[in-house]
Short mmCIF file of C-alpha atoms and ligand atoms in Angstrom, two decimals:
data_model
loop_
_atom_site.label_atom_id
_atom_site.label_comp_id
_atom_site.label_asym_id
_atom_site.label_seq_id
_atom_site.Cartn_x
_atom_site.Cartn_y
_atom_site.Cartn_z
CA UNK A 1 0.00 0.00 0.00
CA UNK A 2 1.24 3.50 -0.85
CA UNK A 3 2.52 5.12 2.35
CA UNK A 4 1.88 8.59 0.89
CA UNK A 5 -1.85 8.10 0.83
CA UNK A 6 -3.70 10.73 2.82
CA UNK A 7 -6.94 9.20 4.04
CA UNK A 8 -7.27 11.41 7.10
CA UNK A 9 -10.21 13.34 5.66
CA UNK A 10 -13.32 12.44 3.68
CA UNK A 11 -12.58 12.15 -0.03
CA UNK A 12 -15.23 14.12 -1.92
CA UNK A 13 -13.94 14.78 -5.42
CA UNK A 14 -12.27 12.81 -8.21
CA UNK A 15 -9.15 14.90 -7.55
CA UNK A 16 -9.20 13.75 -3.90
CA UNK A 17 -9.39 10.18 -5.19
CA UNK A 18 -6.34 10.59 -7.41
CA UNK A 19 -4.39 12.20 -4.58
CA UNK A 20 -5.29 9.25 -2.34
CA UNK A 21 -4.18 6.79 -5.02
CA UNK A 22 -7.69 5.49 -5.63
CA UNK A 23 -7.96 6.72 -9.24
CA UNK A 24 -5.49 7.70 -11.95
CA UNK A 25 -5.16 11.14 -13.54
CA UNK A 26 -6.25 9.59 -16.85
CA UNK A 27 -9.57 8.62 -15.23
CA UNK A 28 -10.26 12.16 -13.99
CA UNK A 29 -12.45 13.44 -16.87
CA UNK A 30 -14.70 10.36 -16.77
CA UNK A 31 -14.96 10.48 -12.98
CA UNK A 32 -15.72 14.21 -13.04
CA UNK A 33 -18.68 13.40 -15.29
CA UNK A 34 -19.93 10.78 -12.80
CA UNK A 35 -19.38 13.10 -9.82
CA UNK A 36 -21.38 15.84 -11.55
CA UNK A 37 -24.38 13.50 -11.47
CA UNK A 38 -23.96 11.41 -8.31
CA UNK A 39 -22.47 12.44 -4.97
CA UNK A 40 -19.06 11.10 -3.95
CA UNK A 41 -17.77 10.66 -0.39
CA UNK A 42 -15.40 8.10 1.09
CA UNK A 43 -14.86 8.46 4.83
CA UNK A 44 -11.33 8.10 6.28
CA UNK A 45 -12.28 4.74 7.87
CA UNK A 46 -13.40 3.33 4.52
CA UNK A 47 -10.53 4.86 2.52
CA UNK A 48 -8.07 3.27 4.94
CA UNK A 49 -9.63 -0.15 4.27
CA UNK A 50 -9.07 0.05 0.50
CA UNK A 51 -6.03 -1.60 -1.03
CA UNK A 52 -5.26 0.71 -3.99
CA UNK A 53 -3.10 -2.01 -5.55
CA UNK A 54 -6.09 -4.35 -5.82
CA UNK A 55 -8.13 -3.46 -8.93
CA UNK A 56 -10.99 -5.61 -7.57
CA UNK A 57 -10.98 -4.31 -4.00
CA UNK A 58 -14.49 -4.93 -2.60
CA UNK A 59 -14.49 -1.77 -0.49
CA UNK A 60 -13.37 0.41 -3.40
CA UNK A 61 -16.08 -1.15 -5.56
CA UNK A 62 -18.71 0.15 -3.15
CA UNK A 63 -17.45 3.72 -2.90
CA UNK A 64 -15.07 4.69 -5.72
CA UNK A 65 -17.12 5.96 -8.68
CA UNK A 66 -16.92 4.17 -12.02
CA UNK A 67 -17.58 5.48 -15.55
CA UNK A 68 -20.03 2.54 -15.85
CA UNK A 69 -22.43 4.60 -13.70
CA UNK A 70 -23.23 6.77 -16.70
CA UNK A 71 -24.49 3.74 -18.65
CA UNK A 72 -28.23 3.47 -18.12
CA UNK A 73 -29.75 0.08 -18.92
CA UNK A 74 -33.40 -0.79 -19.70
CA UNK A 75 -35.63 -1.08 -16.66
CA UNK A 76 -33.57 1.19 -14.42
CA UNK A 77 -35.59 3.78 -12.51
CA UNK A 78 -34.71 7.07 -10.81
CA UNK A 79 -36.95 6.01 -7.87
CA UNK A 80 -36.63 2.22 -8.08
CA UNK A 81 -38.70 1.31 -5.01
CA UNK A 82 -41.35 3.98 -5.51
CA UNK A 83 -40.77 6.20 -2.45
CA UNK A 84 -42.39 9.17 -4.19
CA UNK A 85 -45.68 7.39 -4.81
CA UNK A 86 -46.04 6.72 -1.08
CA UNK A 87 -44.96 10.11 0.27
CA UNK A 88 -48.04 11.90 1.65
CA UNK A 89 -46.00 14.74 3.22
CA UNK A 90 -42.38 15.83 2.90
CA UNK A 91 -40.04 13.49 4.77
CA UNK A 92 -42.54 10.63 5.17
CA UNK A 93 -42.87 7.43 3.13
CA UNK A 94 -45.94 5.41 4.18
CA UNK A 95 -45.90 2.16 2.22
CA UNK A 96 -47.06 -0.37 4.85
CA UNK A 97 -49.93 0.21 7.32
CA UNK A 98 -48.01 -0.17 10.60
CA UNK A 99 -44.85 1.76 9.84
CA UNK A 100 -43.45 4.86 8.14
CA UNK A 101 -40.07 6.03 6.98
CA UNK A 102 -39.06 9.41 8.37
CA UNK A 103 -36.32 10.90 6.19
CA UNK A 104 -34.60 13.53 8.31
CA UNK A 105 -31.67 14.25 6.04
CA UNK A 106 -30.47 13.64 2.49
CA UNK A 107 -26.78 13.50 3.35
CA UNK A 108 -24.57 10.51 4.18
CA UNK A 109 -21.03 10.03 5.48
CA UNK A 110 -20.24 7.97 2.37
CA UNK A 111 -22.03 7.66 -0.95
CA UNK A 112 -22.52 4.07 -2.04
CA UNK A 113 -22.29 3.58 -5.80
CA UNK A 114 -25.32 1.25 -5.81
CA UNK A 115 -27.61 3.36 -3.59
CA UNK A 116 -31.27 3.01 -4.56
CA UNK A 117 -31.81 6.62 -3.46
CA UNK A 118 -28.81 7.89 -5.44
CA UNK A 119 -30.97 10.43 -7.27
CA UNK A 120 -32.14 11.87 -3.93
CA UNK A 121 -29.16 11.71 -1.55
CA UNK A 122 -26.17 14.04 -1.59
CA UNK A 123 -25.05 17.46 -0.49
CA UNK A 124 -27.06 19.13 -3.25
CA UNK A 125 -30.68 20.11 -2.61
CA UNK A 126 -32.25 20.08 0.83
CA UNK A 127 -30.15 19.01 3.80
CA UNK A 128 -32.07 18.28 6.96
CA UNK A 129 -35.84 18.46 7.09
CA UNK A 130 -36.67 22.00 8.24
CA UNK A 131 -38.75 22.70 11.34
CA UNK A 132 -42.00 23.30 9.46
CA UNK A 133 -41.63 20.08 7.45
CA UNK A 134 -40.63 18.09 10.55
CA UNK A 135 -43.67 19.39 12.45
CA UNK A 136 -45.92 18.33 9.57
CA UNK A 137 -44.27 14.91 9.35
CA UNK A 138 -44.68 14.32 13.10
CA UNK A 139 -48.29 15.50 12.92
CA UNK A 140 -48.90 12.96 10.15
CA UNK A 141 -47.56 10.19 12.42
CA UNK A 142 -49.46 11.46 15.47
CA UNK A 143 -52.71 11.49 13.49
CA UNK A 144 -52.50 7.79 12.53
CA UNK A 145 -52.83 5.38 15.45
CA UNK A 146 -51.99 2.43 13.18
CA UNK A 147 -48.35 3.61 12.95
CA UNK A 148 -46.50 1.36 15.39
CA UNK A 149 -42.95 1.86 14.09
CA UNK A 150 -41.00 4.86 12.78
CA UNK A 151 -37.94 4.09 10.67
CA UNK A 152 -35.48 6.97 10.49
CA UNK A 153 -33.55 6.84 7.26
CA UNK A 154 -32.47 9.21 4.57
CA UNK A 155 -29.61 9.96 4.15
CA UNK A 156 -28.06 8.74 7.36
CA UNK A 157 -29.93 9.85 10.52
CA UNK A 158 -26.90 9.22 12.74
CA UNK A 159 -25.12 12.08 10.97
CA UNK A 160 -27.39 14.47 12.86
CA UNK A 161 -26.01 16.01 16.03
CA UNK A 162 -26.81 14.32 19.36
CA UNK A 163 -28.77 17.45 20.30
CA UNK A 164 -30.94 17.16 17.20
CA UNK A 165 -31.39 13.40 17.58
CA UNK A 166 -32.30 13.81 21.21
CA UNK A 167 -35.01 16.28 20.22
CA UNK A 168 -36.39 13.87 17.60
CA UNK A 169 -36.41 11.03 20.15
CA UNK A 170 -38.27 13.28 22.61
CA UNK A 171 -40.87 14.37 20.06
CA UNK A 172 -41.49 10.82 18.85
CA UNK A 173 -41.77 9.81 22.51
CA UNK A 174 -44.79 12.09 22.84
CA UNK A 175 -46.72 9.97 20.30
CA UNK A 176 -48.37 7.29 22.40
CA UNK A 177 -49.00 4.73 19.62
CA UNK A 178 -45.40 4.72 18.33
CA UNK A 179 -43.73 1.83 20.11
CA UNK A 180 -40.62 1.28 17.97
CA UNK A 181 -37.98 3.68 16.64
CA UNK A 182 -35.57 2.18 14.13
CA UNK A 183 -32.52 4.01 12.74
CA UNK A 184 -31.01 2.84 9.45
CA UNK A 185 -27.34 3.77 9.42
CA UNK A 186 -23.91 3.07 8.03
CA UNK A 187 -22.21 5.33 10.61
CA UNK A 188 -21.00 2.64 13.08
CA UNK A 189 -18.96 1.14 10.22
CA UNK A 190 -17.96 4.15 8.12
CA UNK A 191 -17.29 6.57 11.01
CA UNK A 192 -17.12 4.53 14.22
CA UNK A 193 -15.73 7.42 16.27
CA UNK A 194 -19.00 9.29 15.69
CA UNK A 195 -20.79 6.79 17.92
CA UNK A 196 -20.07 8.74 21.08
CA UNK A 197 -21.70 8.40 24.48
CA UNK A 198 -23.71 11.54 23.68
CA UNK A 199 -24.98 10.03 20.43
CA UNK A 200 -25.96 6.78 22.14
CA UNK A 201 -27.76 8.71 24.91
CA UNK A 202 -29.61 10.76 22.28
CA UNK A 203 -31.00 7.62 20.65
CA UNK A 204 -32.33 6.07 23.85
CA UNK A 205 -36.01 6.56 24.55
CA UNK A 206 -37.64 6.21 27.96
CA UNK A 207 -40.76 4.56 26.53
CA UNK A 208 -39.99 3.14 23.09
CA UNK A 209 -37.82 0.29 21.94
CA UNK A 210 -35.01 1.67 19.78
CA UNK A 211 -33.22 -0.42 17.16
CA UNK A 212 -30.30 0.37 14.86
CA UNK A 213 -30.14 -1.42 11.50
CA UNK A 214 -26.54 -1.43 10.31
CA UNK A 215 -25.78 -1.40 6.58
CA UNK A 216 -22.56 -3.27 5.71
CA UNK A 217 -21.70 -5.45 2.75
CA UNK A 218 -18.26 -6.96 3.25
CA UNK A 219 -16.72 -8.61 6.33
CA UNK A 220 -13.73 -6.23 6.23
CA UNK A 221 -16.10 -3.39 7.13
CA UNK A 222 -16.56 -4.92 10.59
CA UNK A 223 -13.21 -3.59 11.86
CA UNK A 224 -12.36 -3.64 15.57
CA UNK A 225 -13.37 0.04 15.75
CA UNK A 226 -16.70 -0.67 14.03
CA UNK A 227 -17.38 -3.61 16.35
CA UNK A 228 -16.59 -1.41 19.37
CA UNK A 229 -18.99 1.28 18.10
CA UNK A 230 -21.73 -1.34 17.75
CA UNK A 231 -20.96 -2.64 21.24
CA UNK A 232 -21.50 0.87 22.64
CA UNK A 233 -25.00 0.89 21.15
CA UNK A 234 -25.87 -2.67 22.12
CA UNK A 235 -24.49 -2.37 25.66
CA UNK A 236 -26.72 0.69 26.08
CA UNK A 237 -29.76 -1.46 25.36
CA UNK A 238 -30.14 -0.74 21.63
CA UNK A 239 -30.46 -4.02 19.71
CA UNK A 240 -28.94 -4.13 16.24
CA UNK A 241 -29.96 -5.87 13.03
CA UNK A 242 -28.16 -5.90 9.71
CA UNK A 243 -28.92 -4.93 6.15
CA UNK A 244 -26.68 -5.84 3.24
CA UNK A 245 -26.98 -5.48 -0.51
CA UNK A 246 -25.93 -8.40 -2.69
CA UNK A 247 -23.33 -6.85 -4.99
CA UNK A 248 -21.32 -8.27 -7.87
CA UNK A 249 -17.64 -8.34 -7.02
CA UNK A 250 -18.26 -7.40 -3.39
CA UNK A 251 -20.07 -10.24 -1.65
CA UNK A 252 -21.47 -12.52 -4.38
CA UNK A 253 -19.63 -15.63 -3.22
CA UNK A 254 -20.66 -17.93 -0.41
CA UNK A 255 -17.44 -17.61 1.62
CA UNK A 256 -17.53 -13.79 1.70
CA UNK A 257 -21.24 -13.67 2.41
CA UNK A 258 -20.88 -16.28 5.15
CA UNK A 259 -18.00 -14.36 6.74
CA UNK A 260 -20.07 -11.17 6.61
CA UNK A 261 -23.01 -12.84 8.38
CA UNK A 262 -20.67 -14.36 10.97
CA UNK A 263 -19.05 -10.96 11.54
CA UNK A 264 -22.50 -9.50 12.24
CA UNK A 265 -23.42 -12.29 14.66
CA UNK A 266 -20.04 -12.05 16.43
CA UNK A 267 -20.80 -8.34 16.90
CA UNK A 268 -24.24 -9.27 18.38
CA UNK A 269 -26.03 -7.98 15.27
CA UNK A 270 -28.78 -10.25 13.97
CA UNK A 271 -28.62 -10.64 10.16
CA UNK A 272 -31.94 -9.28 8.93
CA UNK A 273 -32.06 -8.45 5.21
CA UNK A 274 -29.92 -9.35 2.22
CA UNK A 275 -31.32 -7.04 -0.44
CA UNK A 276 -31.39 -8.02 -4.06
CA UNK A 277 -29.88 -4.92 -5.72
CA UNK A 278 -32.47 -2.39 -6.84
CA UNK A 279 -32.75 -1.10 -10.40
CA UNK A 280 -30.99 2.16 -9.55
CA UNK A 281 -29.66 4.05 -12.57
CA UNK A 282 -26.13 3.20 -13.70
CA UNK A 283 -25.71 0.22 -11.37
CA UNK A 284 -25.96 -2.74 -13.76
CA UNK A 285 -22.24 -3.51 -13.30
CA UNK A 286 -22.96 -4.19 -9.60
CA UNK A 287 -26.10 -6.28 -10.02
CA UNK A 288 -26.37 -10.08 -9.92
CA UNK A 289 -29.16 -12.37 -11.19
CA UNK A 290 -31.79 -13.52 -8.69
CA UNK A 291 -30.67 -17.12 -9.35
CA UNK A 292 -27.20 -16.24 -8.03
CA UNK A 293 -28.72 -14.84 -4.85
CA UNK A 294 -30.85 -17.92 -4.35
CA UNK A 295 -27.85 -20.22 -4.84
CA UNK A 296 -25.91 -18.18 -2.27
CA UNK A 297 -28.78 -18.41 0.20
CA UNK A 298 -28.81 -22.21 -0.25
CA UNK A 299 -25.08 -22.27 0.41
CA UNK A 300 -25.52 -20.17 3.58
CA UNK A 301 -28.31 -22.44 4.80
CA UNK A 302 -26.15 -25.51 4.21
CA UNK A 303 -22.98 -24.26 5.87
CA UNK A 304 -23.72 -21.61 8.49
CA UNK A 305 -25.56 -21.35 11.81
CA UNK A 306 -29.22 -20.42 11.78
CA UNK A 307 -28.19 -17.13 13.42
CA UNK A 308 -26.33 -16.24 10.19
CA UNK A 309 -29.38 -16.47 7.90
CA UNK A 310 -30.81 -13.16 6.61
CA UNK A 311 -33.97 -12.93 4.54
CA UNK A 312 -33.14 -12.48 0.85
CA UNK A 313 -35.58 -9.77 -0.26
CA UNK A 314 -36.61 -7.84 -3.33
CA UNK A 315 -38.24 -4.43 -3.27
CA UNK A 316 -40.73 -4.74 -6.09
CA UNK A 317 -40.17 -1.83 -8.53
CA UNK A 318 -42.95 0.74 -8.51
CA UNK A 319 -43.47 0.80 -4.75
CA UNK A 320 -45.32 -2.51 -4.40
CA UNK A 321 -43.37 -3.54 -1.31
CA UNK A 322 -40.64 -5.88 -0.20
CA UNK A 323 -40.91 -9.69 -0.41
CA UNK A 324 -38.63 -12.64 0.32
CA UNK A 325 -37.48 -14.23 -2.94
CA UNK A 326 -36.36 -17.61 -1.83
CA UNK A 327 -35.08 -20.06 -2.41
CA UNK A 328 -38.14 -22.18 -1.59
CA UNK A 329 -37.45 -25.53 0.04
CA UNK A 330 -40.94 -27.00 -0.16
CA UNK A 331 -42.51 -27.68 -3.53
CA UNK A 332 -45.64 -29.78 -3.85
CA UNK A 333 -44.98 -32.86 -1.76
CA UNK A 334 -41.17 -32.63 -1.83
CA UNK A 335 -38.84 -30.78 0.48
CA UNK A 336 -35.17 -30.10 -0.28
CA UNK A 337 -32.59 -30.48 2.50
CA UNK A 338 -29.66 -28.05 2.98
CA UNK A 339 -27.42 -30.35 0.91
CA UNK A 340 -29.81 -30.22 -2.07
CA UNK A 341 -31.38 -33.71 -1.65
CA UNK A 342 -35.11 -33.98 -2.22
CA UNK A 343 -37.40 -35.82 0.24
CA UNK A 344 -41.09 -36.62 0.20
CA UNK A 345 -43.10 -34.62 2.74
CA UNK A 346 -45.10 -36.00 4.44
CA UNK A 347 -42.78 -39.03 4.29
CA UNK A 348 -44.08 -41.95 2.26
CA UNK A 349 -45.01 -45.07 4.21
S1 LIG B 401 -25.36 5.28 3.20
FE1 LIG B 401 -27.39 4.44 2.57
S2 LIG B 401 -28.58 6.22 1.82
FE2 LIG B 401 -26.40 6.82 1.91
S3 LIG B 401 -25.55 6.42 -0.14
FE3 LIG B 401 -25.16 4.57 1.08
S4 LIG B 401 -26.94 3.25 0.69
FE4 LIG B 401 -27.51 5.32 0.03
#
């Protein structure tokens, strides 16, 4: 690894990437064109994990922009999971009866090249939801007793200051029917030092269960510092679950995926979702076929503890919701065991 690399600050431009040894000068014009369309940010923790001598580095593949992002393919959608169609007021997505998304911010500590909200996240446009919009969003939740869970996402909600998060926790705490607050974040992995005692205290609610869903895609992301950040949350009584995206060249082999799930479980994070990649624009080079995902899930089932099994899910394009996509083990009167052998069920006499 090049000892001259400066990864002490977030890399935000193609020039930053060349100076950090993550792109060549010859690539600059193409990467400038990508950066003009989609936000770029690689946090110091993630930049330090990248081996610039490895052209297939799985961390670089998630964060270093590629000219392939300007190649749109048929079927790709600016809003692949249909957030807009289910947004009754600014900041809220209400797709399922018992829960809403509350999008407090559009900014992230890193920008993932496969993000399904890539057309909406970034430093451009609105930053945090302003006070008037937040009041309206909270009034929407307060007016619907069927909303049991509020999922804070964005953007990354844990980028907000502890003071701001504490205020959000307090205001959600005033809504009697909201029992669960769930934060979706990459922060414990991409900026572990940001998980301070103040941040943890700001997330805790006196009357609601608070969860953090961690987004990570490769076992190398679960560094000792990331695991310690997660431990600070979990030890404070905040259970954690995981979300990963199945990505070509990052985690689309059984050994890597298995190690990732084990790393979560070792960190006391229950594997929750493995997302089939969404049809986000310019991401075809990172997508895998559903059959590949199903084969990987079979391999996980056959080789790894039940604790290491996430649900493999697809967000149906157009906002029709999220469903598990297999593989199925029971078909007609035959059931397949983890080794792939078929058995009659109920057993024949
Ligand atoms: S952290 Fe989440 S919202 Fe932000 S770019 Fe990555 S996937 Fe998208």
